[in-house]
mmCIF file of C-alpha atoms and ligand atoms in Angstrom:
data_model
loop_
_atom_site.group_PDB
_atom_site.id
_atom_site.type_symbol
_atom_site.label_atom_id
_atom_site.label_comp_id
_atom_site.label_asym_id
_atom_site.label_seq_id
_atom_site.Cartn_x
_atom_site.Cartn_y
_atom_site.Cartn_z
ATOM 1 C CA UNK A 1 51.335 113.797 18.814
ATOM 2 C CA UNK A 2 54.443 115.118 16.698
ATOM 3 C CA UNK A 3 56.109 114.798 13.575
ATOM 4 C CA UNK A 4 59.067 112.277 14.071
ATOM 5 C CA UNK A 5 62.412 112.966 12.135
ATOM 6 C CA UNK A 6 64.620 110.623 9.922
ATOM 7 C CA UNK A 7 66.234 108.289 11.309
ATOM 8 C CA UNK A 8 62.999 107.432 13.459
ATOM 9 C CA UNK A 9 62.524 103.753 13.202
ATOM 10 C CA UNK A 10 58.240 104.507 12.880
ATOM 11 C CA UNK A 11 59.526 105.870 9.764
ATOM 12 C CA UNK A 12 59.886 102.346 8.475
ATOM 13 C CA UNK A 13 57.608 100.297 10.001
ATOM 14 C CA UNK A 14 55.149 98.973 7.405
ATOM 15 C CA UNK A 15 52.093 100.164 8.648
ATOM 16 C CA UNK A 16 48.480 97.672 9.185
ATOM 17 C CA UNK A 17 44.585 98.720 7.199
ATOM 18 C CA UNK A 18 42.408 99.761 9.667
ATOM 19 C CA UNK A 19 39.533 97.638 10.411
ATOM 20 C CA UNK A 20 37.197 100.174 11.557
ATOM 21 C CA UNK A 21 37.105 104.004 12.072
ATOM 22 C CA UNK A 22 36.100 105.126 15.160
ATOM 23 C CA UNK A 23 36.521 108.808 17.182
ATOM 24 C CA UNK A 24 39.933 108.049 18.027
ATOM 25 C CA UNK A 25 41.013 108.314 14.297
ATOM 26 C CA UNK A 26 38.991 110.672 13.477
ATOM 27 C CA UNK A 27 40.667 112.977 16.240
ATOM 28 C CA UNK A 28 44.011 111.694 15.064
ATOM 29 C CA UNK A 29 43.023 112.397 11.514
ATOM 30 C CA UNK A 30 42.460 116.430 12.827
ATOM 31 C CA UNK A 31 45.343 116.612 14.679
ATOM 32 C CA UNK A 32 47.423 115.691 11.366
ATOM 33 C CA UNK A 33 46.114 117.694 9.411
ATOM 34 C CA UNK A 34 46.655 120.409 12.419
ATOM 35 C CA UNK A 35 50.305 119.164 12.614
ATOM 36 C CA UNK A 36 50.539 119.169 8.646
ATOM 37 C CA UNK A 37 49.313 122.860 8.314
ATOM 38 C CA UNK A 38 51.661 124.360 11.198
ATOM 39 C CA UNK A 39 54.993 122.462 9.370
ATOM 40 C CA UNK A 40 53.714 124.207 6.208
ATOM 41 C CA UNK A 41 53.408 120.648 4.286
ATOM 42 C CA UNK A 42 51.136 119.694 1.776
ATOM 43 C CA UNK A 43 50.432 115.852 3.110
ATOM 44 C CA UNK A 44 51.546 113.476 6.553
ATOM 45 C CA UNK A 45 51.396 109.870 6.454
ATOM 46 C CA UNK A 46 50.641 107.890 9.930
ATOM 47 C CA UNK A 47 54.144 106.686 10.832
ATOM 48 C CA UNK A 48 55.313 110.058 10.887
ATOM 49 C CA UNK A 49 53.249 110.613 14.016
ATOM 50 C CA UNK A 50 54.477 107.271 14.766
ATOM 51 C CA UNK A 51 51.073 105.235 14.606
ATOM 52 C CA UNK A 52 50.925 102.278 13.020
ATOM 53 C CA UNK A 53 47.684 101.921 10.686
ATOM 54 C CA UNK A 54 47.812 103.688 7.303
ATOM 55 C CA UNK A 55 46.155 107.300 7.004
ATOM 56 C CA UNK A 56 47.311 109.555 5.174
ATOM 57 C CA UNK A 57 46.513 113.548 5.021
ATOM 58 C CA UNK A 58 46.696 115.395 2.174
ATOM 59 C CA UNK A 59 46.034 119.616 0.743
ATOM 60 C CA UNK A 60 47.625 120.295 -2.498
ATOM 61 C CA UNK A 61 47.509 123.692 -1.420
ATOM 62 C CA UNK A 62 49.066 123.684 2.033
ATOM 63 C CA UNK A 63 46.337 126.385 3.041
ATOM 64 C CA UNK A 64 44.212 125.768 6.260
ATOM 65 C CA UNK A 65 41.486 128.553 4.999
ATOM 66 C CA UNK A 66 41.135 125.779 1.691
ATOM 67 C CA UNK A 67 39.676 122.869 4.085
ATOM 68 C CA UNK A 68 37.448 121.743 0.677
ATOM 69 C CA UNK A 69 41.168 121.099 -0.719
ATOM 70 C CA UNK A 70 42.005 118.353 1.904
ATOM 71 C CA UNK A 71 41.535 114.845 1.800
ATOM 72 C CA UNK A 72 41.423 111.898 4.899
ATOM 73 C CA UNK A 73 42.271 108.849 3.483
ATOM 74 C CA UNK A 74 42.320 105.662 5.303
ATOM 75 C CA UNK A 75 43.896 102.347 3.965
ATOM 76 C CA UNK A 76 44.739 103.913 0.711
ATOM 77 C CA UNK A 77 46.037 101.807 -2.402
ATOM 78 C CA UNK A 78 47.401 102.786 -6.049
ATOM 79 C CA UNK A 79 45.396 101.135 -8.192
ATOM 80 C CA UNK A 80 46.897 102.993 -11.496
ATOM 81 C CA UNK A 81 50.177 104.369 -12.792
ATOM 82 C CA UNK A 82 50.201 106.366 -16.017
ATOM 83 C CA UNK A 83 54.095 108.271 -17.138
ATOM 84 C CA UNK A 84 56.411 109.424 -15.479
ATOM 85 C CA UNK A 85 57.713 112.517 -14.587
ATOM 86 C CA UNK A 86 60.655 113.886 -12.565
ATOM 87 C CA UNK A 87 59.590 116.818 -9.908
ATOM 88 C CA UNK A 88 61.132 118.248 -6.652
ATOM 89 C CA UNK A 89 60.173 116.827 -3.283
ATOM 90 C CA UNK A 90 60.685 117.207 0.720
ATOM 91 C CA UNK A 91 59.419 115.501 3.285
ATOM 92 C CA UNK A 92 57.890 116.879 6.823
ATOM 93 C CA UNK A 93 60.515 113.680 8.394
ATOM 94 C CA UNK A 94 63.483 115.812 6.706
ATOM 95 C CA UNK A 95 63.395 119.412 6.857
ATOM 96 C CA UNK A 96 65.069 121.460 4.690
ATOM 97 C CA UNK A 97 65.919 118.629 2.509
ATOM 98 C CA UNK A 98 64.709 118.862 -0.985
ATOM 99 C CA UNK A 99 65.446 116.384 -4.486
ATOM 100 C CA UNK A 100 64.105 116.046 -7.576
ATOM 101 C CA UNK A 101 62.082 112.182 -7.499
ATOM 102 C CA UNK A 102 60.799 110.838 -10.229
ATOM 103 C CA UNK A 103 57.248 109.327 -9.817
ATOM 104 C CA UNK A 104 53.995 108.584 -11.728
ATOM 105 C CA UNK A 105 52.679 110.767 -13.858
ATOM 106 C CA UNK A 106 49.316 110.423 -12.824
ATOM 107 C CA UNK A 107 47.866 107.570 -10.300
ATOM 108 C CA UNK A 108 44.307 106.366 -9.833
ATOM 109 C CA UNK A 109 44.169 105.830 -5.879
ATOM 110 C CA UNK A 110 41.259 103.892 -3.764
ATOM 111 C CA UNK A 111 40.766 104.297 -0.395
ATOM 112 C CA UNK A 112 37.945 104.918 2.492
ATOM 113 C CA UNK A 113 36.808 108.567 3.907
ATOM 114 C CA UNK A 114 36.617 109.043 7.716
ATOM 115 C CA UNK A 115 32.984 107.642 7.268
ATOM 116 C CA UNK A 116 34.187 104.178 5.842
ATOM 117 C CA UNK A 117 32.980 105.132 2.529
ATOM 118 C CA UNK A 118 34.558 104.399 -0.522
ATOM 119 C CA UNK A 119 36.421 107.014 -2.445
ATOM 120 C CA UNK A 120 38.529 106.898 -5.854
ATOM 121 C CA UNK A 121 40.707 109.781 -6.589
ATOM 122 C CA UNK A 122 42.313 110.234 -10.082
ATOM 123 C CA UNK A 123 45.162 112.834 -9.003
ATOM 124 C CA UNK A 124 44.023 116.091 -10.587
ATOM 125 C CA UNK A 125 47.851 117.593 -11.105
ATOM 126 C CA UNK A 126 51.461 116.301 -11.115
ATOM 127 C CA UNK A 127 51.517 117.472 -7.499
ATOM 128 C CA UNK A 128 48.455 115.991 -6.355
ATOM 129 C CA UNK A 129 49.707 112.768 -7.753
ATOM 130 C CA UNK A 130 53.224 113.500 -6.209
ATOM 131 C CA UNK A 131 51.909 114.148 -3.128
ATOM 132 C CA UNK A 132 49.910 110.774 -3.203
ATOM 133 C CA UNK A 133 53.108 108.423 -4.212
ATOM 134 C CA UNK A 134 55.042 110.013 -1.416
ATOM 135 C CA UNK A 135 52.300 110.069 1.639
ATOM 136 C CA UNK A 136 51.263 106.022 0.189
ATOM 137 C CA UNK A 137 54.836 105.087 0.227
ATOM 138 C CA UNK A 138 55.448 105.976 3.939
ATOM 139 C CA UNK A 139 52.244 103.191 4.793
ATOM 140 C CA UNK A 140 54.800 100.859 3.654
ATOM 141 C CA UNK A 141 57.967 102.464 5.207
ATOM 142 C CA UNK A 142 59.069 103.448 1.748
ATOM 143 C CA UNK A 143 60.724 107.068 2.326
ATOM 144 C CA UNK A 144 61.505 109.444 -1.297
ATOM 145 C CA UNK A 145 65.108 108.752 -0.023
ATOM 146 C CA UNK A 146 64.481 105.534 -1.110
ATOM 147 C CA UNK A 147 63.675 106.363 -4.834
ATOM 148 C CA UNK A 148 66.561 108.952 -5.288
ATOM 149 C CA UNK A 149 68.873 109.014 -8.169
ATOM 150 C CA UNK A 150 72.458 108.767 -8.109
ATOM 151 C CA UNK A 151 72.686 112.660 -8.308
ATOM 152 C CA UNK A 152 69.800 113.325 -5.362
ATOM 153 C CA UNK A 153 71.609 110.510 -3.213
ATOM 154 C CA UNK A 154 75.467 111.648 -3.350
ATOM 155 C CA UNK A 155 74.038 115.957 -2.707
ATOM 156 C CA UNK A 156 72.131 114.451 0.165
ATOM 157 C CA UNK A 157 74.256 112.253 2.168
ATOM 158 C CA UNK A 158 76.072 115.012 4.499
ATOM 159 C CA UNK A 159 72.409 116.220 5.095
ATOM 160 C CA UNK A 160 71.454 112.399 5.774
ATOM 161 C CA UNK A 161 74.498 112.123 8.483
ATOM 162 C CA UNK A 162 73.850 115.280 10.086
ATOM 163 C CA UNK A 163 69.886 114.089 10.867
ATOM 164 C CA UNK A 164 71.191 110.671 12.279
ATOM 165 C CA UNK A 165 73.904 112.599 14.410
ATOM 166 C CA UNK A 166 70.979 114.658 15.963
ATOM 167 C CA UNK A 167 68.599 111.758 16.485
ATOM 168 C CA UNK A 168 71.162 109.605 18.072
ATOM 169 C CA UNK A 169 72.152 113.284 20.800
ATOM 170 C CA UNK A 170 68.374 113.572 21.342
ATOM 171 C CA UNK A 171 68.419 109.718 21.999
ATOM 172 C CA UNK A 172 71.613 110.310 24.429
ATOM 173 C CA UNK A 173 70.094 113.116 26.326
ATOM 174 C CA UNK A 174 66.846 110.590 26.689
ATOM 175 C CA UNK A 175 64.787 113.056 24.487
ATOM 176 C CA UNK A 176 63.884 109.989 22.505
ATOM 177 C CA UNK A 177 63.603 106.561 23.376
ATOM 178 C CA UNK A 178 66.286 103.892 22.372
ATOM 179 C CA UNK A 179 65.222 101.978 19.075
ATOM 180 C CA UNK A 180 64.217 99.053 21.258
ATOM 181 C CA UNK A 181 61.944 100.463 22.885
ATOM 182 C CA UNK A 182 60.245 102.747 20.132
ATOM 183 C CA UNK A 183 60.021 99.101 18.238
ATOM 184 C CA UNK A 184 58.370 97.389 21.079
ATOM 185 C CA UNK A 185 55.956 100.053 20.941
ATOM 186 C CA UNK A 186 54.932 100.260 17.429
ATOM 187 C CA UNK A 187 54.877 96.880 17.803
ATOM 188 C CA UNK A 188 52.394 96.913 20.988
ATOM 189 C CA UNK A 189 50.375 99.530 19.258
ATOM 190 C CA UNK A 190 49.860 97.413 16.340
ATOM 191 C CA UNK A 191 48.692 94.503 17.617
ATOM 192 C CA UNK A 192 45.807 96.232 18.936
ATOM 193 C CA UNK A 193 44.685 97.565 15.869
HETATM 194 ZN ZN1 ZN B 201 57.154 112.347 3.718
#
């Protein structure tokens, strides 16, 4: 498992609920957050490991010693929006890129734990709540790209270029698989789910 990069087509599929959790997410659920923790984010959504079911990953505090900080949560929806509020943002998908996005204030979210339970969250902080917006929007191959203003998209597009130069090399020296086949795999992948 590894973090896939922007212009990754995973990056926008629109990901499936899971219909059960067995050991296989649950290992895929540690190795996230393993993944998160080493890229020094704060959350990782599914389809940036390039599976197709939503899970997201999140610590506010981006600290592996605060494991009672960090959440699992598994088919996750936004239930409530309160405000808004404009705040900086990056993305584990596009390092070293960083905009100001304006989201939600505050967001009540539902979801399941690893043991199928049921869990509400009301997002303690702005960044909590940011955090949840941004890993929620990737289940539905929404990326903060997406929701940039007309400032954040003109600063970013030479960044932008220079990520889908590099994927497309990687994809010539056959370090990545052509989009076809990356498709007909998320696509294979899901349809077991
Ligand atoms: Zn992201």
């Amino acid at each position: 498992m590894k973090i896939v990069q922007y212009p990754h087509p995973a990056l926008r599929f629109r990901t499936k609920p899971l219909t059960s959790i067995d050991g296989t997410v649950q290992h895929q659920a540690a190795e996230m957050l393993e993944l998160m923790y080493e890229a020094k984010g704060l959350g990782l959504a599914a389809p940036q490991v390039a599976l197709t079911y939503q899970m997201i990953v999140i610590n506010p505090t981006g600290d592996p010693e605060q494991r009672d900080q960090e959440r699992v949560l598994v088919n996750p929806v936004i239930v409530e929006r309160k405000g808004t509020i404009e705040g900086d943002e990056g993305c584990l998908s596009f390092p070293g890129l960083y905009q100001k996005v304006r989201r939600a204030r505050a967001v009540k979210v539902q979801a399941y734990n690893l043991k199928g339970e049921p869990v509400e969250i009301v997002s303690a902080t702005d960044l909590e709540s940011r955090l949840l917006q941004h890993e929620i929007d990737h289940l539905d191959g929404v990326l903060f790209i997406d929701k940039f203003g007309p400032i954040a998209r003109l600063s970013s597009r030479g960044s932008l270029s220079t990520f889908e130069r590099e994927y497309k090399r990687a994809q010539q020296r056959g370090e990545i698989p052509s989009d076809e086949e990356i498709q007909r795999q998320l696509a294979a992948q899901a349809v077991v789910l």
